[in-house]
Amino acid sequence: MEVNLGKIPFDLVFHPSSPILATGLINGDLHLYQYAADSQPQRLLEIHAHDESCRAARFIDSGRVILTASADCSILASDVETGNSIIRLEDAHEDPVNRLVNLMENTVATGDDEGCIKVWDTRERTCCNTFDAHEDYISDLTFVSTSMQVLATSGDGTLSVCDLRKNKVKVQSEFSEDEPLSIVTMKNGRKVVCGTQTGAILLYSWGYFKDCNDRFLGHPMSVTVLKLDEDTLISGADDGVIRLVGILPNRIIQPIAEHSECPVEGLAFSHDRKFLGSISHDQMLKLWDLQELLNSQQNLPNDHHVGASDSDDDEEMDVDIKPPKSSMGSKRKSKSGASSARGAGFFADL
């Protein structure tokens, strides 16, 4: 199933309980679609949410409200049923907002083009924490609920850990030439995995974030990653190919889908994990039956290694061992370019 969005999409997010998805587009529009297994997705709403690109979107309040963040520095809350604007924070950040992630029930975090991360109280509609974590754009954010920490990757070539309990940046990695673009936690929280601009995948051991302790090659440029389970992720890359990837041992298992040689911009699972959604610079939104993708992979020949790892024995890297120190680089990367019941939740009518 696929939809021609007509513009380059920046983000893709599924509703937490209903067969609805949303995409933010380069022209500032937000599209909401309803999907089903037997038919093409049907557009429910088209909202001109922002004056500049709509870079990020997330559902909140059990899916009754959708938040969008934009290059125009604003955050907008819209009613999912009607599309009506609930509230807009015009100057949520001083710089263009690039990423948005759900934290706890009543908090979200946003990251901007100058490396600032803000945490928002969704009941009070206020910023409750600010972390000046990076010197360049925030490329991705993920929340680790067990330790109450936000992990961020940035165009400055580093990864940071922001402690919500202590309200400080706990640690920041050393500079990497492999500019990190996306981040997930795997191996039951013992590993942090980053897709990068160069195509390498970086692995960090939890608690030892100063430098990665493993990296492996095999992808072309610009890798975005989505966790499938504790041992496997799904990647999208600059060549438009979506791949199944094993972590420790590190291997590209098999290509499973593609986007006509255009870079994959984002990947997401539906709430029931029946569908994999993907968006690309080909302006297409595609929905894939996840079980069919995985079943087709199982019918192919045995896994094959198509990249090189910096580790001699990938299996050994599953043990947390403090990596050797490396020198800190100073190169600054450039920003990426055309890189309804209302309760007490965020931006709700009072």
mmCIF file of N, CA and C in Angstrom, residues 153-272:
data_model
loop_
_atom_site.group_PDB
_atom_site.id
_atom_site.type_symbol
_atom_site.label_atom_id
_atom_site.label_comp_id
_atom_site.label_asym_id
_atom_site.label_seq_id
_atom_site.Cartn_x
_atom_site.Cartn_y
_atom_site.Cartn_z
ATOM 1 N N THR A 153 21.219 12.367 19.708
ATOM 2 C CA THR A 153 22.307 12.402 18.738
ATOM 3 C C THR A 153 22.266 13.737 18.020
ATOM 4 N N SER A 154 23.430 14.145 17.497
ATOM 5 C CA SER A 154 23.520 15.498 16.958
ATOM 6 C C SER A 154 24.428 15.573 15.745
ATOM 7 N N GLY A 155 24.196 16.629 14.964
ATOM 8 C CA GLY A 155 25.056 16.917 13.827
ATOM 9 C C GLY A 155 26.452 17.333 14.212
ATOM 10 N N ASP A 156 26.712 17.568 15.516
ATOM 11 C CA ASP A 156 28.081 17.876 15.940
ATOM 12 C C ASP A 156 28.924 16.605 16.103
ATOM 13 N N GLY A 157 28.334 15.445 15.766
ATOM 14 C CA GLY A 157 29.083 14.192 15.792
ATOM 15 C C GLY A 157 29.141 13.519 17.138
ATOM 16 N N THR A 158 28.252 13.901 18.061
ATOM 17 C CA THR A 158 28.280 13.314 19.398
ATOM 18 C C THR A 158 26.912 12.784 19.811
ATOM 19 N N LEU A 159 26.944 11.987 20.871
ATOM 20 C CA LEU A 159 25.760 11.453 21.543
ATOM 21 C C LEU A 159 25.779 11.992 22.970
ATOM 22 N N SER A 160 24.608 12.366 23.507
ATOM 23 C CA SER A 160 24.543 12.854 24.883
ATOM 24 C C SER A 160 23.489 12.087 25.672
ATOM 25 N N VAL A 161 23.659 12.095 26.993
ATOM 26 C CA VAL A 161 22.712 11.496 27.923
ATOM 27 C C VAL A 161 22.261 12.589 28.881
ATOM 28 N N CYS A 162 20.976 12.932 28.835
ATOM 29 C CA CYS A 162 20.411 13.977 29.693
ATOM 30 C C CYS A 162 19.610 13.330 30.812
ATOM 31 N N ASP A 163 19.989 13.603 32.046
ATOM 32 C CA ASP A 163 19.371 13.019 33.227
ATOM 33 C C ASP A 163 18.214 13.900 33.676
ATOM 34 N N LEU A 164 16.981 13.378 33.598
ATOM 35 C CA LEU A 164 15.809 14.163 33.964
ATOM 36 C C LEU A 164 15.681 14.332 35.472
ATOM 37 N N ARG A 165 16.211 13.392 36.246
ATOM 38 C CA ARG A 165 16.135 13.507 37.705
ATOM 39 C C ARG A 165 17.085 14.589 38.227
ATOM 40 N N LYS A 166 18.282 14.645 37.658
ATOM 41 C CA LYS A 166 19.287 15.590 38.126
ATOM 42 C C LYS A 166 19.321 16.874 37.305
ATOM 43 N N ASN A 167 18.513 16.913 36.240
ATOM 44 C CA ASN A 167 18.414 18.103 35.391
ATOM 45 C C ASN A 167 19.774 18.546 34.846
ATOM 46 N N LYS A 168 20.530 17.596 34.334
ATOM 47 C CA LYS A 168 21.828 17.948 33.769
ATOM 48 C C LYS A 168 22.212 16.963 32.675
ATOM 49 N N VAL A 169 23.138 17.419 31.838
ATOM 50 C CA VAL A 169 23.713 16.528 30.834
ATOM 51 C C VAL A 169 24.708 15.630 31.561
ATOM 52 N N LYS A 170 24.381 14.359 31.647
ATOM 53 C CA LYS A 170 25.194 13.432 32.442
ATOM 54 C C LYS A 170 26.511 13.108 31.768
ATOM 55 N N VAL A 171 26.486 12.892 30.463
ATOM 56 C CA VAL A 171 27.702 12.541 29.736
ATOM 57 C C VAL A 171 27.505 12.873 28.268
ATOM 58 N N GLN A 172 28.590 13.149 27.595
ATOM 59 C CA GLN A 172 28.573 13.375 26.152
ATOM 60 C C GLN A 172 29.723 12.602 25.537
ATOM 61 N N SER A 173 29.444 11.948 24.432
ATOM 62 C CA SER A 173 30.467 11.128 23.792
ATOM 63 C C SER A 173 31.529 11.999 23.151
ATOM 64 N N GLU A 174 32.636 11.380 22.815
ATOM 65 C CA GLU A 174 33.650 12.061 22.035
ATOM 66 C C GLU A 174 33.167 12.201 20.595
ATOM 67 N N PHE A 175 33.769 13.125 19.884
ATOM 68 C CA PHE A 175 33.390 13.402 18.500
ATOM 69 C C PHE A 175 33.621 12.182 17.615
ATOM 70 N N SER A 176 32.673 11.943 16.722
ATOM 71 C CA SER A 176 32.799 10.860 15.754
ATOM 72 C C SER A 176 32.649 11.415 14.342
ATOM 73 N N GLU A 177 33.514 10.973 13.448
ATOM 74 C CA GLU A 177 33.376 11.342 12.032
ATOM 75 C C GLU A 177 32.096 10.765 11.444
ATOM 76 N N ASP A 178 31.593 9.691 12.061
ATOM 77 C CA ASP A 178 30.342 9.077 11.613
ATOM 78 C C ASP A 178 29.176 9.823 12.271
ATOM 79 N N GLU A 179 28.771 10.931 11.683
ATOM 80 C CA GLU A 179 27.731 11.780 12.268
ATOM 81 C C GLU A 179 26.456 10.986 12.554
ATOM 82 N N PRO A 180 26.045 10.841 13.826
ATOM 83 C CA PRO A 180 24.880 10.005 14.145
ATOM 84 C C PRO A 180 23.569 10.673 13.750
ATOM 85 N N LEU A 181 22.689 9.886 13.144
ATOM 86 C CA LEU A 181 21.399 10.387 12.669
ATOM 87 C C LEU A 181 20.209 9.816 13.428
ATOM 88 N N SER A 182 20.351 8.609 13.973
ATOM 89 C CA SER A 182 19.230 7.939 14.629
ATOM 90 C C SER A 182 19.758 7.067 15.746
ATOM 91 N N ILE A 183 18.885 6.760 16.731
ATOM 92 C CA ILE A 183 19.359 6.058 17.919
ATOM 93 C C ILE A 183 18.271 5.156 18.479
ATOM 94 N N VAL A 184 18.670 3.941 18.899
ATOM 95 C CA VAL A 184 17.781 3.003 19.582
ATOM 96 C C VAL A 184 18.580 2.283 20.668
ATOM 97 N N THR A 185 17.874 1.776 21.680
ATOM 98 C CA THR A 185 18.512 0.921 22.686
ATOM 99 C C THR A 185 18.135 -0.522 22.397
ATOM 100 N N MET A 186 19.094 -1.432 22.595
ATOM 101 C CA MET A 186 18.881 -2.843 22.300
ATOM 102 C C MET A 186 19.555 -3.702 23.362
ATOM 103 N N LYS A 187 19.458 -5.023 23.201
ATOM 104 C CA LYS A 187 20.058 -5.994 24.125
ATOM 105 C C LYS A 187 19.612 -5.709 25.556
ATOM 106 N N ASN A 188 18.287 -5.514 25.712
ATOM 107 C CA ASN A 188 17.700 -5.258 27.026
ATOM 108 C C ASN A 188 18.352 -4.076 27.727
ATOM 109 N N GLY A 189 18.632 -3.043 26.946
ATOM 110 C CA GLY A 189 19.169 -1.815 27.484
ATOM 111 C C GLY A 189 20.670 -1.781 27.625
ATOM 112 N N ARG A 190 21.372 -2.855 27.279
ATOM 113 C CA ARG A 190 22.820 -2.889 27.456
ATOM 114 C C ARG A 190 23.580 -2.256 26.298
ATOM 115 N N LYS A 191 22.917 -2.068 25.163
ATOM 116 C CA LYS A 191 23.568 -1.484 24.002
ATOM 117 C C LYS A 191 22.751 -0.319 23.457
ATOM 118 N N VAL A 192 23.456 0.697 23.004
ATOM 119 C CA VAL A 192 22.854 1.824 22.297
ATOM 120 C C VAL A 192 23.399 1.802 20.881
ATOM 121 N N VAL A 193 22.501 1.830 19.900
ATOM 122 C CA VAL A 193 22.874 1.651 18.502
ATOM 123 C C VAL A 193 22.497 2.899 17.719
ATOM 124 N N CYS A 194 23.430 3.410 16.934
ATOM 125 C CA CYS A 194 23.208 4.629 16.149
ATOM 126 C C CYS A 194 23.429 4.363 14.667
ATOM 127 N N GLY A 195 22.491 4.815 13.845
ATOM 128 C CA GLY A 195 22.714 4.889 12.412
ATOM 129 C C GLY A 195 23.365 6.221 12.105
ATOM 130 N N THR A 196 24.226 6.265 11.096
ATOM 131 C CA THR A 196 25.029 7.463 10.869
ATOM 132 C C THR A 196 24.946 7.975 9.426
ATOM 133 N N GLN A 197 25.487 9.187 9.248
ATOM 134 C CA GLN A 197 25.514 9.827 7.941
ATOM 135 C C GLN A 197 26.415 9.085 6.962
ATOM 136 N N THR A 198 27.487 8.474 7.463
ATOM 137 C CA THR A 198 28.431 7.783 6.584
ATOM 138 C C THR A 198 27.976 6.393 6.182
ATOM 139 N N GLY A 199 26.965 5.851 6.866
ATOM 140 C CA GLY A 199 26.497 4.497 6.594
ATOM 141 C C GLY A 199 26.946 3.480 7.618
ATOM 142 N N ALA A 200 27.895 3.843 8.482
ATOM 143 C CA ALA A 200 28.313 2.936 9.556
ATOM 144 C C ALA A 200 27.240 2.878 10.637
ATOM 145 N N ILE A 201 27.157 1.747 11.323
ATOM 146 C CA ILE A 201 26.311 1.619 12.512
ATOM 147 C C ILE A 201 27.234 1.537 13.724
ATOM 148 N N LEU A 202 26.993 2.426 14.706
ATOM 149 C CA LEU A 202 27.829 2.509 15.901
ATOM 150 C C LEU A 202 27.136 1.838 17.074
ATOM 151 N N LEU A 203 27.906 1.128 17.892
ATOM 152 C CA LEU A 203 27.387 0.484 19.093
ATOM 153 C C LEU A 203 28.114 1.027 20.318
ATOM 154 N N TYR A 204 27.337 1.458 21.308
ATOM 155 C CA TYR A 204 27.858 1.897 22.590
ATOM 156 C C TYR A 204 27.358 0.936 23.664
ATOM 157 N N SER A 205 28.206 0.680 24.670
ATOM 158 C CA SER A 205 27.774 -0.074 25.834
ATOM 159 C C SER A 205 27.177 0.880 26.851
ATOM 160 N N TRP A 206 26.076 0.468 27.477
ATOM 161 C CA TRP A 206 25.420 1.338 28.446
ATOM 162 C C TRP A 206 26.375 1.667 29.594
ATOM 163 N N GLY A 207 26.458 2.950 29.888
ATOM 164 C CA GLY A 207 27.344 3.396 30.947
ATOM 165 C C GLY A 207 28.717 3.803 30.469
ATOM 166 N N TYR A 208 29.063 3.450 29.214
ATOM 167 C CA TYR A 208 30.357 3.799 28.640
ATOM 168 C C TYR A 208 30.110 4.519 27.308
ATOM 169 N N PHE A 209 29.682 5.772 27.430
ATOM 170 C CA PHE A 209 29.240 6.503 26.251
ATOM 171 C C PHE A 209 30.318 7.378 25.625
ATOM 172 N N LYS A 210 31.494 7.456 26.237
ATOM 173 C CA LYS A 210 32.509 8.361 25.708
ATOM 174 C C LYS A 210 32.910 8.007 24.279
ATOM 175 N N ASP A 211 32.951 6.724 23.980
ATOM 176 C CA ASP A 211 33.330 6.303 22.644
ATOM 177 C C ASP A 211 32.610 5.006 22.315
ATOM 178 N N CYS A 212 32.272 4.811 21.057
ATOM 179 C CA CYS A 212 31.630 3.550 20.670
ATOM 180 C C CYS A 212 32.635 2.420 20.809
ATOM 181 N N ASN A 213 32.150 1.230 21.128
ATOM 182 C CA ASN A 213 33.056 0.089 21.241
ATOM 183 C C ASN A 213 32.897 -0.892 20.097
ATOM 184 N N ASP A 214 32.098 -0.511 19.112
ATOM 185 C CA ASP A 214 31.983 -1.344 17.916
ATOM 186 C C ASP A 214 31.311 -0.523 16.827
ATOM 187 N N ARG A 215 31.669 -0.774 15.603
ATOM 188 C CA ARG A 215 30.993 -0.178 14.445
ATOM 189 C C ARG A 215 31.082 -1.188 13.318
ATOM 190 N N PHE A 216 30.024 -1.212 12.508
ATOM 191 C CA PHE A 216 30.130 -2.097 11.345
ATOM 192 C C PHE A 216 29.548 -1.427 10.121
ATOM 193 N N LEU A 217 30.069 -1.847 8.979
ATOM 194 C CA LEU A 217 29.783 -1.208 7.707
ATOM 195 C C LEU A 217 28.863 -2.088 6.870
ATOM 196 N N GLY A 218 28.547 -1.610 5.688
ATOM 197 C CA GLY A 218 27.718 -2.384 4.774
ATOM 198 C C GLY A 218 26.566 -1.604 4.198
ATOM 199 N N HIS A 219 26.156 -0.511 4.883
ATOM 200 C CA HIS A 219 25.113 0.360 4.358
ATOM 201 C C HIS A 219 25.734 1.477 3.516
ATOM 202 N N PRO A 220 24.981 2.006 2.571
ATOM 203 C CA PRO A 220 25.391 3.259 1.943
ATOM 204 C C PRO A 220 25.134 4.417 2.914
ATOM 205 N N MET A 221 25.204 5.626 2.431
ATOM 206 C CA MET A 221 25.099 6.802 3.292
ATOM 207 C C MET A 221 23.735 6.896 3.992
ATOM 208 N N SER A 222 23.729 7.653 5.107
ATOM 209 C CA SER A 222 22.509 8.110 5.791
ATOM 210 C C SER A 222 21.596 6.961 6.223
ATOM 211 N N VAL A 223 21.934 6.357 7.351
ATOM 212 C CA VAL A 223 21.183 5.217 7.864
ATOM 213 C C VAL A 223 20.266 5.652 9.000
ATOM 214 N N THR A 224 18.981 5.348 8.877
ATOM 215 C CA THR A 224 18.039 5.505 9.973
ATOM 216 C C THR A 224 17.665 4.118 10.474
ATOM 217 N N VAL A 225 17.505 3.965 11.797
ATOM 218 C CA VAL A 225 17.269 2.639 12.363
ATOM 219 C C VAL A 225 15.996 2.616 13.197
ATOM 220 N N LEU A 226 15.339 1.459 13.199
ATOM 221 C CA LEU A 226 14.116 1.208 13.959
ATOM 222 C C LEU A 226 14.257 -0.148 14.624
ATOM 223 N N LYS A 227 14.088 -0.213 15.922
ATOM 224 C CA LYS A 227 14.256 -1.461 16.662
ATOM 225 C C LYS A 227 13.099 -2.409 16.387
ATOM 226 N N LEU A 228 13.424 -3.639 15.969
ATOM 227 C CA LEU A 228 12.426 -4.684 15.796
ATOM 228 C C LEU A 228 12.293 -5.511 17.067
ATOM 229 N N ASP A 229 13.411 -6.001 17.589
ATOM 230 C CA ASP A 229 13.436 -6.691 18.881
ATOM 231 C C ASP A 229 14.814 -6.466 19.483
ATOM 232 N N GLU A 230 15.146 -7.169 20.547
ATOM 233 C CA GLU A 230 16.399 -6.899 21.252
ATOM 234 C C GLU A 230 17.635 -7.266 20.437
ATOM 235 N N ASP A 231 17.477 -8.082 19.417
ATOM 236 C CA ASP A 231 18.618 -8.539 18.624
ATOM 237 C C ASP A 231 18.594 -8.059 17.175
ATOM 238 N N THR A 232 17.501 -7.424 16.767
ATOM 239 C CA THR A 232 17.316 -7.124 15.353
ATOM 240 C C THR A 232 16.729 -5.729 15.176
ATOM 241 N N LEU A 233 17.196 -5.027 14.144
ATOM 242 C CA LEU A 233 16.606 -3.740 13.801
ATOM 243 C C LEU A 233 16.300 -3.707 12.314
ATOM 244 N N ILE A 234 15.519 -2.708 11.941
ATOM 245 C CA ILE A 234 15.221 -2.450 10.536
ATOM 246 C C ILE A 234 15.869 -1.121 10.176
ATOM 247 N N SER A 235 16.575 -1.092 9.071
ATOM 248 C CA SER A 235 17.280 0.118 8.653
ATOM 249 C C SER A 235 16.740 0.622 7.321
ATOM 250 N N GLY A 236 16.821 1.930 7.143
ATOM 251 C CA GLY A 236 16.541 2.554 5.861
ATOM 252 C C GLY A 236 17.727 3.419 5.499
ATOM 253 N N ALA A 237 18.086 3.468 4.235
ATOM 254 C CA ALA A 237 19.325 4.151 3.867
ATOM 255 C C ALA A 237 19.158 5.010 2.624
ATOM 256 N N ASP A 238 20.263 5.630 2.234
ATOM 257 C CA ASP A 238 20.290 6.590 1.145
ATOM 258 C C ASP A 238 19.931 5.969 -0.199
ATOM 259 N N ASP A 239 20.129 4.663 -0.337
ATOM 260 C CA ASP A 239 19.821 3.999 -1.603
ATOM 261 C C ASP A 239 18.365 3.577 -1.714
ATOM 262 N N GLY A 240 17.544 3.894 -0.701
ATOM 263 C CA GLY A 240 16.131 3.552 -0.733
ATOM 264 C C GLY A 240 15.802 2.154 -0.272
ATOM 265 N N VAL A 241 16.824 1.376 0.087
ATOM 266 C CA VAL A 241 16.597 -0.007 0.487
ATOM 267 C C VAL A 241 16.347 -0.087 1.996
ATOM 268 N N ILE A 242 15.341 -0.888 2.377
ATOM 269 C CA ILE A 242 15.032 -1.170 3.775
ATOM 270 C C ILE A 242 15.554 -2.567 4.077
ATOM 271 N N ARG A 243 16.352 -2.683 5.142
ATOM 272 C CA ARG A 243 17.050 -3.924 5.425
ATOM 273 C C ARG A 243 16.742 -4.441 6.817
ATOM 274 N N LEU A 244 16.845 -5.748 6.974
ATOM 275 C CA LEU A 244 16.797 -6.401 8.277
ATOM 276 C C LEU A 244 18.235 -6.585 8.740
ATOM 277 N N VAL A 245 18.527 -6.115 9.957
ATOM 278 C CA VAL A 245 19.909 -6.068 10.439
ATOM 279 C C VAL A 245 20.011 -6.750 11.797
ATOM 280 N N GLY A 246 20.974 -7.634 11.965
ATOM 281 C CA GLY A 246 21.234 -8.275 13.236
ATOM 282 C C GLY A 246 22.294 -7.520 14.017
ATOM 283 N N ILE A 247 22.131 -7.461 15.335
ATOM 284 C CA ILE A 247 23.085 -6.792 16.211
ATOM 285 C C ILE A 247 23.689 -7.812 17.172
ATOM 286 N N LEU A 248 25.017 -7.922 17.129
ATOM 287 C CA LEU A 248 25.772 -8.839 17.992
ATOM 288 C C LEU A 248 25.266 -10.275 17.918
ATOM 289 N N PRO A 249 25.617 -11.028 16.910
ATOM 290 C CA PRO A 249 26.596 -10.687 15.894
ATOM 291 C C PRO A 249 26.059 -9.676 14.875
ATOM 292 N N ASN A 250 26.934 -8.771 14.444
ATOM 293 C CA ASN A 250 26.559 -7.687 13.541
ATOM 294 C C ASN A 250 26.530 -8.187 12.098
ATOM 295 N N ARG A 251 25.379 -8.038 11.468
ATOM 296 C CA ARG A 251 25.263 -8.489 10.082
ATOM 297 C C ARG A 251 24.037 -7.861 9.435
ATOM 298 N N ILE A 252 24.128 -7.591 8.171
ATOM 299 C CA ILE A 252 22.948 -7.225 7.392
ATOM 300 C C ILE A 252 22.337 -8.531 6.914
ATOM 301 N N ILE A 253 21.179 -8.855 7.458
ATOM 302 C CA ILE A 253 20.569 -10.151 7.180
ATOM 303 C C ILE A 253 20.025 -10.205 5.766
ATOM 304 N N GLN A 254 19.219 -9.194 5.405
ATOM 305 C CA GLN A 254 18.587 -9.256 4.088
ATOM 306 C C GLN A 254 17.885 -7.951 3.766
ATOM 307 N N PRO A 255 17.946 -7.454 2.514
ATOM 308 C CA PRO A 255 17.033 -6.398 2.087
ATOM 309 C C PRO A 255 15.595 -6.919 2.122
ATOM 310 N N ILE A 256 14.657 -6.107 2.600
ATOM 311 C CA ILE A 256 13.271 -6.580 2.688
ATOM 312 C C ILE A 256 12.269 -5.695 1.951
ATOM 313 N N ALA A 257 12.650 -4.464 1.587
ATOM 314 C CA ALA A 257 11.746 -3.568 0.858
ATOM 315 C C ALA A 257 12.582 -2.437 0.272
ATOM 316 N N GLU A 258 11.942 -1.583 -0.551
ATOM 317 C CA GLU A 258 12.710 -0.492 -1.132
ATOM 318 C C GLU A 258 11.828 0.676 -1.539
ATOM 319 N N HIS A 259 12.492 1.826 -1.771
ATOM 320 C CA HIS A 259 11.846 3.078 -2.158
ATOM 321 C C HIS A 259 12.473 3.654 -3.419
ATOM 322 N N SER A 260 12.633 2.859 -4.449
ATOM 323 C CA SER A 260 13.036 3.343 -5.773
ATOM 324 C C SER A 260 14.301 4.189 -5.755
ATOM 325 N N GLU A 261 15.295 3.765 -5.003
ATOM 326 C CA GLU A 261 16.606 4.403 -4.970
ATOM 327 C C GLU A 261 16.588 5.810 -4.389
ATOM 328 N N CYS A 262 15.520 6.207 -3.721
ATOM 329 C CA CYS A 262 15.464 7.508 -3.056
ATOM 330 C C CYS A 262 15.678 7.317 -1.558
ATOM 331 N N PRO A 263 16.373 8.246 -0.885
ATOM 332 C CA PRO A 263 16.696 8.080 0.535
ATOM 333 C C PRO A 263 15.461 7.853 1.401
ATOM 334 N N VAL A 264 15.571 6.918 2.331
ATOM 335 C CA VAL A 264 14.510 6.655 3.303
ATOM 336 C C VAL A 264 14.626 7.685 4.414
ATOM 337 N N GLU A 265 13.551 8.419 4.659
ATOM 338 C CA GLU A 265 13.561 9.491 5.650
ATOM 339 C C GLU A 265 13.116 9.026 7.028
ATOM 340 N N GLY A 266 12.197 8.053 7.081
ATOM 341 C CA GLY A 266 11.700 7.613 8.375
ATOM 342 C C GLY A 266 11.047 6.247 8.310
ATOM 343 N N LEU A 267 11.041 5.550 9.457
ATOM 344 C CA LEU A 267 10.425 4.235 9.610
ATOM 345 C C LEU A 267 9.635 4.223 10.906
ATOM 346 N N ALA A 268 8.521 3.488 10.933
ATOM 347 C CA ALA A 268 7.721 3.379 12.160
ATOM 348 C C ALA A 268 6.842 2.141 12.075
ATOM 349 N N PHE A 269 6.480 1.602 13.252
ATOM 350 C CA PHE A 269 5.552 0.480 13.347
ATOM 351 C C PHE A 269 4.159 0.983 13.720
ATOM 352 N N SER A 270 3.134 0.289 13.192
ATOM 353 C CA SER A 270 1.772 0.544 13.658
ATOM 354 C C SER A 270 1.638 0.072 15.097
ATOM 355 N N HIS A 271 0.590 0.524 15.783
ATOM 356 C CA HIS A 271 0.436 0.230 17.210
ATOM 357 C C HIS A 271 0.367 -1.269 17.493
ATOM 358 N N ASP A 272 -0.182 -2.042 16.558
ATOM 359 C CA ASP A 272 -0.280 -3.496 16.741
ATOM 360 C C ASP A 272 0.881 -4.242 16.078
#
